[in-house]
mmCIF file of C-alpha atoms and ligand atoms in Angstrom:
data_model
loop_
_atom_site.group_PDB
_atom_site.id
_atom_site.type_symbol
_atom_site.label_atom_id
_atom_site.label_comp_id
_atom_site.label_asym_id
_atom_site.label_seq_id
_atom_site.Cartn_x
_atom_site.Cartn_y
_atom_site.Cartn_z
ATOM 1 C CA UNK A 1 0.000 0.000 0.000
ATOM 2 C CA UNK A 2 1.249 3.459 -0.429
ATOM 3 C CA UNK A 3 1.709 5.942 2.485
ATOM 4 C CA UNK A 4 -1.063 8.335 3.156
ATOM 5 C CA UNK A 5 -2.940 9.647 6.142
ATOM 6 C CA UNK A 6 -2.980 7.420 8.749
ATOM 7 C CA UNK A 7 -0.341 4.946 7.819
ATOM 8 C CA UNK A 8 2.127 3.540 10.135
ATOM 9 C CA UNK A 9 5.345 3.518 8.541
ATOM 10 C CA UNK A 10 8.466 2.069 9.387
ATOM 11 C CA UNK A 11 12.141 3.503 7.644
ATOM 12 C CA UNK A 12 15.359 3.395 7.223
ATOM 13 C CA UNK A 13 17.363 6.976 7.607
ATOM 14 C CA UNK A 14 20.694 9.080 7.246
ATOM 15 C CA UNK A 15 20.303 12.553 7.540
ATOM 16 C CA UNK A 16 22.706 14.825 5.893
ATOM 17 C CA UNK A 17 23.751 18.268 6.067
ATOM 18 C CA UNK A 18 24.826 20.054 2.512
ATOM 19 C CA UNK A 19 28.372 19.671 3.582
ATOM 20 C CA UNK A 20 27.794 15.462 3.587
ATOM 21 C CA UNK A 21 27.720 15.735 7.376
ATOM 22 C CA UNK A 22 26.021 12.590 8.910
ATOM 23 C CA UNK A 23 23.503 14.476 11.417
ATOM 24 C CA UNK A 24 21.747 11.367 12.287
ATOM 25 C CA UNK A 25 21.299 7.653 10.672
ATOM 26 C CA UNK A 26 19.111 4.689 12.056
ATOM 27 C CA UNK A 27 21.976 2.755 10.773
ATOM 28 C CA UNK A 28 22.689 -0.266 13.568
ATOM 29 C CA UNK A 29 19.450 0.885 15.662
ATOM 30 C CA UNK A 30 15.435 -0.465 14.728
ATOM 31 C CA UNK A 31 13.623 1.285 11.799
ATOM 32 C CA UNK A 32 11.757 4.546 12.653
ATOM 33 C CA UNK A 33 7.950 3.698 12.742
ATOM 34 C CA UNK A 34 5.434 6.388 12.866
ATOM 35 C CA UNK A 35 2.123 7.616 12.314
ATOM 36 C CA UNK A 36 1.811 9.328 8.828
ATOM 37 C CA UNK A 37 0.133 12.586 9.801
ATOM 38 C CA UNK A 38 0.784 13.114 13.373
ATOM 39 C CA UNK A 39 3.709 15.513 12.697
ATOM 40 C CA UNK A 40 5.944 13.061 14.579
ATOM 41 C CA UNK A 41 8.915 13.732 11.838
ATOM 42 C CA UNK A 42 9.793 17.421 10.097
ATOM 43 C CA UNK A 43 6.741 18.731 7.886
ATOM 44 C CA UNK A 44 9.014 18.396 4.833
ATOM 45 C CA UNK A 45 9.758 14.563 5.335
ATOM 46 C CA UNK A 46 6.117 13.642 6.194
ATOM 47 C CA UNK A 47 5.142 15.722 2.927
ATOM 48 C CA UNK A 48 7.617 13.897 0.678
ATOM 49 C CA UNK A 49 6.502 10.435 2.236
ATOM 50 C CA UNK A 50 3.054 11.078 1.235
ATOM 51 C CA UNK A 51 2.710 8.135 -1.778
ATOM 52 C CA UNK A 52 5.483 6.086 -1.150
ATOM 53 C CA UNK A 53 5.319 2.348 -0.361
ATOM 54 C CA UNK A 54 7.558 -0.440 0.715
ATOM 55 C CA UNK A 55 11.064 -0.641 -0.364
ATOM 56 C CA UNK A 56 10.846 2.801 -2.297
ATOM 57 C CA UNK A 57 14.282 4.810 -1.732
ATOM 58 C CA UNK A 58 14.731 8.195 -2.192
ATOM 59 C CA UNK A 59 16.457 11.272 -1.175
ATOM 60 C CA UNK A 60 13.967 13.762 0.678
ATOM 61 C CA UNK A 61 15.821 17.407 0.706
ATOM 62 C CA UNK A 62 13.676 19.656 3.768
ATOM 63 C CA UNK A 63 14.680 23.435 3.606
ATOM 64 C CA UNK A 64 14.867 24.831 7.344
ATOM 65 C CA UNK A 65 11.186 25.825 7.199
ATOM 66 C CA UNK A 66 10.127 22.988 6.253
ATOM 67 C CA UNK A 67 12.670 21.486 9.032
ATOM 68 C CA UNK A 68 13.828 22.290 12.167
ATOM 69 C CA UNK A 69 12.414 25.762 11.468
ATOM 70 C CA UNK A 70 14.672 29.103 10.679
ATOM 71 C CA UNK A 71 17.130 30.697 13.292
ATOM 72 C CA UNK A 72 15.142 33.277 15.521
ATOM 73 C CA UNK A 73 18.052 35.914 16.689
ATOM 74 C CA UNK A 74 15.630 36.701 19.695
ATOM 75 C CA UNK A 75 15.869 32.988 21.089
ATOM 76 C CA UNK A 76 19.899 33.857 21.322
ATOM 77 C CA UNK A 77 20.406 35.724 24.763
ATOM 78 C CA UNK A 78 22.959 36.805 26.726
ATOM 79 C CA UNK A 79 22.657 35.871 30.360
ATOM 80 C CA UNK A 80 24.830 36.963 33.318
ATOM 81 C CA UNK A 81 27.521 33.994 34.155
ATOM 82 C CA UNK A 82 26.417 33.707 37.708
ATOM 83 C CA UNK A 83 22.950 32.725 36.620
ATOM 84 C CA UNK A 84 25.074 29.256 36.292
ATOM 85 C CA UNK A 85 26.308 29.185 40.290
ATOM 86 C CA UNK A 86 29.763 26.957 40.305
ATOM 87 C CA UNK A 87 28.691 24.844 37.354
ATOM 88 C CA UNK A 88 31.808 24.929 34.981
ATOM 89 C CA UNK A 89 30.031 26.222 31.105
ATOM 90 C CA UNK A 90 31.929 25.628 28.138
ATOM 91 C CA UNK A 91 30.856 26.576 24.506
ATOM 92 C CA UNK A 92 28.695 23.985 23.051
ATOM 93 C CA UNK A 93 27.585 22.463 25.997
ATOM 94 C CA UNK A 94 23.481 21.579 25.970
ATOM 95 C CA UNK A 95 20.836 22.102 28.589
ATOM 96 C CA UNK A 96 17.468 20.989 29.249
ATOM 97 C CA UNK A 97 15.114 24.026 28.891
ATOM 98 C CA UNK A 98 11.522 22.871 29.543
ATOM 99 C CA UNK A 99 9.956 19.932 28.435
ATOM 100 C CA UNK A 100 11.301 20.074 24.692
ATOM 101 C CA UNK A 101 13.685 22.826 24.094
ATOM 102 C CA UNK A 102 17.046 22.499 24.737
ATOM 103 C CA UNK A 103 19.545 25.494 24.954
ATOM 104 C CA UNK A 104 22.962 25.370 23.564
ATOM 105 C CA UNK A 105 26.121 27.786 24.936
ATOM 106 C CA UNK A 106 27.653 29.657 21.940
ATOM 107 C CA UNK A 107 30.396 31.789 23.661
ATOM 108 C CA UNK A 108 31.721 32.041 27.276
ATOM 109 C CA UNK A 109 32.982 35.454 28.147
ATOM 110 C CA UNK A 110 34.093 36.619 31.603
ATOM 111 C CA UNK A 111 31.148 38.755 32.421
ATOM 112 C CA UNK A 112 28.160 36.148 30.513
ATOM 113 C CA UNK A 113 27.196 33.366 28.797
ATOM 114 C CA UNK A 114 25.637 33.291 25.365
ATOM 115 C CA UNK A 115 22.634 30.829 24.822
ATOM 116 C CA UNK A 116 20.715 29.394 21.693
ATOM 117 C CA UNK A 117 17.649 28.293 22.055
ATOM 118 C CA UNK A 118 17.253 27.512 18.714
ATOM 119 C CA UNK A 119 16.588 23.953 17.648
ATOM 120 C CA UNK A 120 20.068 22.842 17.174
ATOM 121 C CA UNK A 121 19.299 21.773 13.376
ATOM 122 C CA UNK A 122 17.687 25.520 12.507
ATOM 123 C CA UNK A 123 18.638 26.942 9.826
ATOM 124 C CA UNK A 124 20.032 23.903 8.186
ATOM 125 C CA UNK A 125 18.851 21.943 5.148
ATOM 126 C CA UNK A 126 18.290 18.144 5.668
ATOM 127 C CA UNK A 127 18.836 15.729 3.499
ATOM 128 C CA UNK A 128 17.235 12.509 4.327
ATOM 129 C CA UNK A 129 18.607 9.567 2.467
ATOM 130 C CA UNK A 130 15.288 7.296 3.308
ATOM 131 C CA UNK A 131 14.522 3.572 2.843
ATOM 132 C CA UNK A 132 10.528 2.707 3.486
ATOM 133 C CA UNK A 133 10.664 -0.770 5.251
ATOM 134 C CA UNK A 134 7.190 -1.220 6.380
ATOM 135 C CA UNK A 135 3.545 0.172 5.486
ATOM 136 C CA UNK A 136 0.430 -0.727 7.008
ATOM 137 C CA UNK A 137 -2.832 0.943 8.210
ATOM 138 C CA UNK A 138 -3.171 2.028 11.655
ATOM 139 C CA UNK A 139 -5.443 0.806 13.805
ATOM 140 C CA UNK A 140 -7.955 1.695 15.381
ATOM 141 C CA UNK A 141 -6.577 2.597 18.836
ATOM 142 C CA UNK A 142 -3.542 3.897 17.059
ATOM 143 C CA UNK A 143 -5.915 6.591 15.549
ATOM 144 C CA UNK A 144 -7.563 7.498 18.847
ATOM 145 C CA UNK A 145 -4.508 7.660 20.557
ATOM 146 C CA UNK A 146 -2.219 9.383 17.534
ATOM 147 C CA UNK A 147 0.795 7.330 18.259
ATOM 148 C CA UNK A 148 1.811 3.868 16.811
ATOM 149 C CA UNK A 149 1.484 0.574 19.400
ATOM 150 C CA UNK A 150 3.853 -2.296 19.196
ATOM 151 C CA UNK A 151 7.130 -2.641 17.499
ATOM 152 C CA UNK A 152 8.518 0.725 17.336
ATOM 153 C CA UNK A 153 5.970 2.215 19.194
ATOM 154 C CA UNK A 154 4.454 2.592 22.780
ATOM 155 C CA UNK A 155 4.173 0.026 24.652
ATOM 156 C CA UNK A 156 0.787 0.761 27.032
HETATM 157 ZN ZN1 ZN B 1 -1.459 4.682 22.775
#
C-alpha cells in the first residue's frame, strides 16, 4: 500500500547536512515507525513520504522551514555567568530548557554566557537519504490515541 494519512510507517534513515555531514542515521538501531500525519517527523519529510510504499528509496531534501524551522536571533540571549552558580560552562555544551527545548552555549565570556535556544538543526537543510521498510494501516486505537502501538511504538 502506499503511504497516506494514517499509515504507520516504518524507515530506514541518514540525515545529511549540505556539507555530507552525517547528522543522524538509524543505521545499527530499529527502523523509525510512525504515524503518517501526526507531525511526529519534520513537515518536509512527512510531505515527501506522502505516496510512497515499501522498499521505495529516495532522497527527501527539507529546507529549514520545512525542518527544524529558521534561526530566531531573539531565542539567542545573553545571560549573566552567575545565573550558572559553580557549574563549569563551556561553549557547546546543551541544557534541558523545559519539556522540549534544549539550549545550547555559543560563547563564554568573563562577564556572561551566550545561549541558543534555537533547535540545534535551525537553519540547516536536511537531506534525508530514506529507505521505506514497512507500510500498514493504523489501527484503530492507534488513531484514537495518535501514536503507533507495538514494534517501534508505545508500549501501554
Ligand atoms: Zn497509545
Amino acid at each position: 500500500m502506499n503511504i497516506s494519512k494514517n499509515s504507520v510507517v516504518s524507515f530506514h534513515y541518514k540525515l545529511t547536512d549540505n556539507e555530507g555531514t552525517v547528522l543522524d542515521s538509524s543505521e545499527g538501531r530499529d527502523a523509525l515507525t510512525y504515524l503518517q500525519g501526526s507531525q511526529m517527523i519534520v513537515p518536509g519529510l512527512e510531505a515527501q513520504m506522502e505516496g510512497k510504499s515499501t522498499g521505495a528509496k529516495f532522497i527527501a531534501v527539507v529546507t529549514p522551514e520545512d525542518g527544524y524551522g529558521v534561526v530566531e536571533p531573539q531565542l539567542i540571549q545573553r545571560v549573566p555567568k552567575d545565573r550558572f552558580g559553580d557549574q563549569q560552562i563551556e561553549t557547546g555544551m546543551q541544557f534541558q530548557a523545559g519539556e522540549h527545548s534544549v539550549v545550547t552555549v555559543r560563547e563564554v565570556t568573563q562577564e556572561d554566557v551566550v545561549v541558543d535556544g534555537n533547535h540545534p538543526l535551525a537553519g540547516v537543510t536536511l537531506n534525508f537519504d530514506v529507505e521505506v521498510t514497512g507500510v500498514r494501516e493504523a489501527t484503530p486505537d492507534e488513531l484514537a490515541h495518535g501514536h503507533v502501538h507495538g514494534e517501534g511504538g508505545h508500549h501501554h
